[in-house]
Amino acid sequence: MTDAADLLDIARPLAIEAGELIEAMRDSVDLSGDTKSSSVDVVTAADRAAEAFIVDRLSVLRPDDGVLGEEGAGSEGTSGVRWIIDPIDGTTNYVYSVPSYGVSIAAEVDADLALGVVSEPVFNRCYSARVGGGAFKNGEPISVNTDPSVETALVATGFGYLAERRRRQAEVLVDLLPQVRDIRRFGSAALDLCYLAEGLVDAYYERGLHAWDLAAGAVIASEAGATVGDLRGNAAGEHFTLAAHPALFEALRAILAGLEADDCP
Ligand code: IPD
């Protein structure tokens, strides 16, 4: 069974329950936790527990599927379905109790993204979409803001964990900021894409995302009417992700390509 609607029925409660799990663990988190790619890239016991919870549940419900998780889960599977899991996207916010963090679960069918769910436990929000089925927040349809101009666009972005990448990302921002309404840095790529999908911001871009940061939010943003891609006419990915209403996407793509925003460590 690889029907995206059925898979979404599995993913939605999983993301919500994993969100409840990380909320239950939040009081025991401290700022001196482990780090990963750099000294500022934090990982907590809650990241590991939430990933284990999701992977364990999937291994019972969908034993033949593959998984890819931020905290190390990885298996090939034989069914053609692969789950892509970020147990806490926005871990820095989580350890500081800043609300924008969530659980992100996507599924590919035969290597194509088919669905995504992002739960935002502090606010009891759950964003979801499957390809061709529209995007929803707590069951209500959502859509991107239509046709904002660059000058009036509220643009979300994010920064990687490596110092050299951040230096270059800041240089791009220096040139972009005077051209748009303002910039937001919420601290969770998955939620940036969901906020775009419901019109809280007009656009989102970032260099350096991993598949688990991007996959679920990309389906939700596209199903809400955004174009999601890189700066050179290809699919979004680690090299670059830009998402916005199609007209704004093209205008921002030209500006960011001119700034060589994807030419970055
Ligand atoms: C990070 C967040 C952040 C983005 C980083 C991601 P994590 O994910 O999505 O907003 O700027 O690029 O790595 O580490 O919190 O799962």
Short mmCIF file of C-alpha atoms and ligand atoms in Angstrom, two decimals:
data_model
loop_
_atom_site.label_atom_id
_atom_site.label_comp_id
_atom_site.label_asym_id
_atom_site.label_seq_id
_atom_site.Cartn_x
_atom_site.Cartn_y
_atom_site.Cartn_z
CA MET A 1 0.00 0.00 0.00
CA THR A 2 1.66 3.22 -1.16
CA ASP A 3 -1.32 5.53 -1.48
CA ALA A 4 -0.24 8.99 -0.32
CA ALA A 5 -3.55 9.66 1.46
CA ASP A 6 -3.12 6.49 3.52
CA LEU A 7 0.51 7.34 4.29
CA LEU A 8 -0.57 10.83 5.36
CA ASP A 9 -3.04 9.25 7.78
CA ILE A 10 -0.06 7.51 9.37
CA ALA A 11 2.26 10.54 9.35
CA ARG A 12 -0.13 13.10 10.87
CA PRO A 13 -0.74 11.42 14.25
CA LEU A 14 2.92 10.38 14.41
CA ALA A 15 4.09 14.01 14.07
CA ILE A 16 1.55 15.17 16.66
CA GLU A 17 2.48 12.43 19.15
CA ALA A 18 6.20 13.05 18.66
CA GLY A 19 5.46 16.73 19.31
CA GLU A 20 3.79 15.79 22.59
CA LEU A 21 6.82 13.69 23.48
CA ILE A 22 9.30 16.53 22.96
CA GLU A 23 7.04 18.90 24.90
CA ALA A 24 7.01 16.47 27.81
CA MET A 25 10.83 16.42 27.75
CA ARG A 26 11.39 20.17 27.39
CA ASP A 27 11.76 21.03 31.07
CA SER A 28 14.67 18.63 31.43
CA VAL A 29 16.67 20.16 28.53
CA ASP A 30 19.69 22.27 29.39
CA LEU A 31 21.97 24.45 27.28
CA SER A 32 25.06 22.32 27.79
CA GLY A 33 23.90 19.46 25.54
CA ASP A 34 25.83 17.65 22.80
CA THR A 35 26.73 19.30 19.51
CA LYS A 36 27.08 17.94 15.97
CA SER A 37 28.44 19.73 12.86
CA SER A 38 29.85 22.69 14.83
CA SER A 39 29.96 23.96 18.41
CA VAL A 40 26.61 25.76 17.90
CA ASP A 41 24.74 22.82 16.30
CA VAL A 42 22.90 21.38 19.31
CA VAL A 43 21.33 17.93 19.67
CA THR A 44 19.23 16.88 22.67
CA ALA A 45 17.96 13.67 24.21
CA ALA A 46 14.54 14.75 22.95
CA ASP A 47 15.76 14.78 19.31
CA ARG A 48 16.95 11.20 19.75
CA ALA A 49 13.88 10.04 21.66
CA ALA A 50 11.46 11.55 19.12
CA GLU A 51 13.30 9.99 16.19
CA ALA A 52 13.36 6.60 17.92
CA PHE A 53 9.62 6.90 18.67
CA ILE A 54 8.77 7.67 15.03
CA VAL A 55 11.08 5.01 13.58
CA ASP A 56 9.84 2.35 16.02
CA ARG A 57 6.21 3.10 15.20
CA LEU A 58 6.92 3.03 11.45
CA SER A 59 8.77 -0.28 11.79
CA VAL A 60 5.56 -1.80 13.14
CA LEU A 61 3.10 -0.05 10.81
CA ARG A 62 5.28 -0.05 7.67
CA PRO A 63 8.01 -2.68 8.12
CA ASP A 64 9.06 -2.71 4.44
CA ASP A 65 9.61 1.05 4.12
CA GLY A 66 12.96 2.86 4.18
CA VAL A 67 13.77 5.69 6.60
CA LEU A 68 16.15 8.63 6.72
CA GLY A 69 16.36 10.53 9.99
CA GLU A 70 18.41 13.55 11.08
CA GLU A 71 19.69 11.74 14.14
CA GLY A 72 21.03 8.77 12.24
CA ALA A 73 18.13 6.51 11.30
CA GLY A 74 18.74 5.03 7.88
CA SER A 75 17.45 1.95 6.08
CA GLU A 76 16.70 1.13 2.46
CA GLY A 77 13.35 -0.65 2.56
CA THR A 78 11.76 -2.67 -0.22
CA SER A 79 8.32 -1.08 -0.65
CA GLY A 80 9.32 2.02 -2.65
CA VAL A 81 8.34 4.26 0.28
CA ARG A 82 10.98 6.19 2.22
CA TRP A 83 10.23 8.33 5.27
CA ILE A 84 12.31 11.46 5.87
CA ILE A 85 12.27 12.56 9.50
CA ASP A 86 13.45 15.62 11.40
CA PRO A 87 12.46 14.85 15.00
CA ILE A 88 12.99 18.47 16.08
CA ASP A 89 13.49 21.09 13.40
CA GLY A 90 14.50 24.21 15.27
CA THR A 91 16.49 22.51 18.01
CA THR A 92 18.15 25.77 19.09
CA ASN A 93 14.72 27.30 19.68
CA TYR A 94 13.71 24.16 21.56
CA VAL A 95 16.60 24.34 24.03
CA TYR A 96 15.90 28.05 24.66
CA SER A 97 12.09 27.50 24.83
CA VAL A 98 11.54 29.81 21.86
CA PRO A 99 8.29 28.48 20.36
CA SER A 100 9.19 27.93 16.66
CA TYR A 101 10.20 24.29 16.53
CA GLY A 102 8.44 21.28 15.14
CA VAL A 103 8.46 17.66 14.10
CA SER A 104 8.81 17.14 10.35
CA ILE A 105 7.87 13.90 8.58
CA ALA A 106 7.76 13.44 4.81
CA ALA A 107 7.44 10.40 2.60
CA GLU A 108 8.76 9.68 -0.86
CA VAL A 109 7.10 7.12 -3.09
CA ASP A 110 9.45 5.72 -5.75
CA ALA A 111 11.91 8.56 -4.96
CA ASP A 112 9.35 11.34 -5.49
CA LEU A 113 8.14 13.40 -2.53
CA ALA A 114 4.51 12.48 -1.94
CA LEU A 115 3.48 14.07 1.37
CA GLY A 116 4.64 16.10 4.32
CA VAL A 117 3.52 16.84 7.87
CA VAL A 118 4.97 19.41 10.27
CA SER A 119 3.62 19.64 13.81
CA GLU A 120 4.27 22.76 15.91
CA PRO A 121 3.54 21.46 19.40
CA VAL A 122 3.66 24.71 21.40
CA PHE A 123 0.66 25.99 19.42
CA ASN A 124 -1.06 22.65 18.73
CA ARG A 125 -0.67 23.27 15.01
CA CYS A 126 -0.28 20.58 12.41
CA TYR A 127 0.49 21.45 8.79
CA SER A 128 0.03 18.74 6.19
CA ALA A 129 -0.14 18.13 2.46
CA ARG A 130 0.08 15.43 -0.12
CA VAL A 131 0.97 16.07 -3.74
CA GLY A 132 -2.17 17.09 -5.64
CA GLY A 133 -4.30 17.31 -2.50
CA GLY A 134 -3.79 20.90 -1.29
CA ALA A 135 -2.20 22.14 1.94
CA PHE A 136 -3.84 22.29 5.36
CA LYS A 137 -3.31 23.61 8.89
CA ASN A 138 -5.30 21.64 11.46
CA GLY A 139 -7.53 20.47 8.63
CA GLU A 140 -8.27 23.95 7.21
CA PRO A 141 -7.00 24.79 3.70
CA ILE A 142 -4.09 27.27 3.53
CA SER A 143 -2.52 29.18 0.66
CA VAL A 144 0.38 31.52 0.02
CA ASN A 145 -0.09 35.28 -0.29
CA THR A 146 -0.81 36.15 -3.89
CA ASP A 147 1.52 38.27 -5.91
CA PRO A 148 3.43 40.44 -3.42
CA SER A 149 6.11 42.64 -4.95
CA VAL A 150 9.75 42.35 -3.91
CA GLU A 151 9.55 45.75 -2.18
CA THR A 152 6.62 44.63 0.00
CA ALA A 153 7.80 41.06 0.58
CA LEU A 154 8.40 39.76 4.10
CA VAL A 155 11.19 37.24 3.54
CA ALA A 156 12.19 34.46 5.92
CA THR A 157 15.66 32.97 5.80
CA GLY A 158 18.01 30.88 7.89
CA PHE A 159 21.70 30.40 8.51
CA GLY A 160 23.84 27.29 8.60
CA TYR A 161 25.99 26.20 11.53
CA LEU A 162 29.40 26.73 9.89
CA ALA A 163 31.12 30.09 10.46
CA GLU A 164 32.30 30.56 6.86
CA ARG A 165 28.84 29.79 5.46
CA ARG A 166 27.29 32.28 7.88
CA ARG A 167 29.70 35.01 6.84
CA ARG A 168 28.65 34.60 3.21
CA GLN A 169 24.94 34.35 4.12
CA ALA A 170 25.26 37.63 6.03
CA GLU A 171 26.87 39.31 2.99
CA VAL A 172 23.90 38.28 0.83
CA LEU A 173 21.53 39.64 3.46
CA VAL A 174 23.27 43.03 3.49
CA ASP A 175 22.36 43.44 -0.19
CA LEU A 176 18.88 41.92 -0.01
CA LEU A 177 17.51 43.61 3.11
CA PRO A 178 17.25 47.13 1.63
CA GLN A 179 15.23 45.72 -1.30
CA VAL A 180 12.42 43.98 0.65
CA ARG A 181 9.87 44.86 3.34
CA ASP A 182 11.84 43.03 6.02
CA ILE A 183 13.57 39.78 6.95
CA ARG A 184 12.53 37.14 9.50
CA ARG A 185 14.73 34.39 10.97
CA PHE A 186 12.43 32.01 12.85
CA GLY A 187 14.97 29.20 13.31
CA SER A 188 13.11 26.26 11.76
CA ALA A 189 13.26 25.69 8.03
CA ALA A 190 10.30 23.29 8.13
CA LEU A 191 8.16 25.92 9.85
CA ASP A 192 9.49 28.73 7.61
CA LEU A 193 7.97 26.80 4.70
CA CYS A 194 4.70 26.25 6.59
CA TYR A 195 4.52 29.94 7.56
CA LEU A 196 5.00 30.78 3.88
CA ALA A 197 2.25 28.29 3.02
CA GLU A 198 -0.25 30.05 5.27
CA GLY A 199 0.82 33.60 4.35
CA LEU A 200 2.68 34.62 7.54
CA VAL A 201 5.64 35.46 5.29
CA ASP A 202 5.86 35.99 1.53
CA ALA A 203 9.03 34.08 0.73
CA TYR A 204 11.73 31.88 2.23
CA TYR A 205 15.25 31.10 1.11
CA GLU A 206 18.26 29.31 2.57
CA ARG A 207 21.50 27.69 1.46
CA GLY A 208 22.56 24.41 3.06
CA LEU A 209 19.37 22.64 4.12
CA HIS A 210 19.38 18.90 4.60
CA ALA A 211 16.65 16.68 3.16
CA TRP A 212 15.02 16.33 6.62
CA ASP A 213 14.81 20.13 7.09
CA LEU A 214 13.22 20.61 3.69
CA ALA A 215 11.15 17.64 2.54
CA ALA A 216 7.83 18.01 4.42
CA GLY A 217 7.76 21.81 4.28
CA ALA A 218 8.48 21.78 0.54
CA VAL A 219 5.39 19.64 -0.17
CA ILE A 220 3.25 21.86 2.08
CA ALA A 221 4.51 25.11 0.49
CA SER A 222 4.08 23.80 -3.07
CA GLU A 223 0.58 22.55 -2.35
CA ALA A 224 -0.25 25.99 -0.92
CA GLY A 225 0.69 27.58 -4.25
CA ALA A 226 4.40 28.35 -3.89
CA THR A 227 7.10 27.63 -6.40
CA VAL A 228 9.90 25.77 -4.61
CA GLY A 229 13.26 25.47 -6.36
CA ASP A 230 16.86 26.57 -6.54
CA LEU A 231 18.30 29.63 -8.34
CA ARG A 232 19.20 27.83 -11.58
CA GLY A 233 15.96 26.17 -12.63
CA ASN A 234 16.46 22.97 -10.68
CA ALA A 235 14.81 21.31 -7.71
CA ALA A 236 15.41 22.78 -4.25
CA GLY A 237 18.06 21.04 -2.19
CA GLU A 238 21.10 21.45 -0.03
CA HIS A 239 22.71 23.81 -2.57
CA PHE A 240 19.78 26.26 -2.40
CA THR A 241 16.10 26.52 -1.56
CA LEU A 242 13.83 29.41 -2.52
CA ALA A 243 10.06 29.29 -2.07
CA ALA A 244 7.44 31.95 -2.86
CA HIS A 245 4.36 32.70 -4.94
CA PRO A 246 5.46 32.09 -8.57
CA ALA A 247 5.80 35.76 -9.60
CA LEU A 248 7.72 36.70 -6.47
CA PHE A 249 9.82 33.55 -6.80
CA GLU A 250 11.04 34.68 -10.20
CA ALA A 251 11.84 38.22 -9.02
CA LEU A 252 13.72 37.00 -5.94
CA ARG A 253 15.43 34.25 -7.92
CA ALA A 254 16.91 36.89 -10.23
CA ILE A 255 18.10 39.03 -7.31
CA LEU A 256 19.58 36.12 -5.34
CA ALA A 257 21.22 34.64 -8.44
CA GLY A 258 22.73 38.07 -9.13
CA LEU A 259 24.12 38.06 -5.60
CA GLU A 260 25.41 34.50 -6.16
CA ALA A 261 23.67 33.48 -2.96
CA ASP A 262 24.22 29.82 -3.83
CA ASP A 263 27.98 30.34 -4.18
CA CYS A 264 28.74 29.76 -0.57
CA PRO A 265 30.78 27.25 1.51
C1 IPD B 1 18.01 23.92 11.34
C2 IPD B 1 16.83 24.86 11.27
C3 IPD B 1 17.29 26.27 10.94
C4 IPD B 1 18.05 26.32 9.65
C5 IPD B 1 19.22 25.35 9.69
C6 IPD B 1 18.71 23.94 10.01
P1 IPD B 1 17.80 21.88 13.05
O1 IPD B 1 17.56 22.61 11.60
O2 IPD B 1 15.91 24.43 10.30
O3 IPD B 1 16.21 27.16 10.79
O4 IPD B 1 18.52 27.63 9.45
O5 IPD B 1 19.79 25.35 8.40
O6 IPD B 1 19.82 23.07 10.08
O7 IPD B 1 19.27 21.80 13.23
O8 IPD B 1 17.13 22.73 14.06
O9 IPD B 1 17.13 20.55 12.85
#
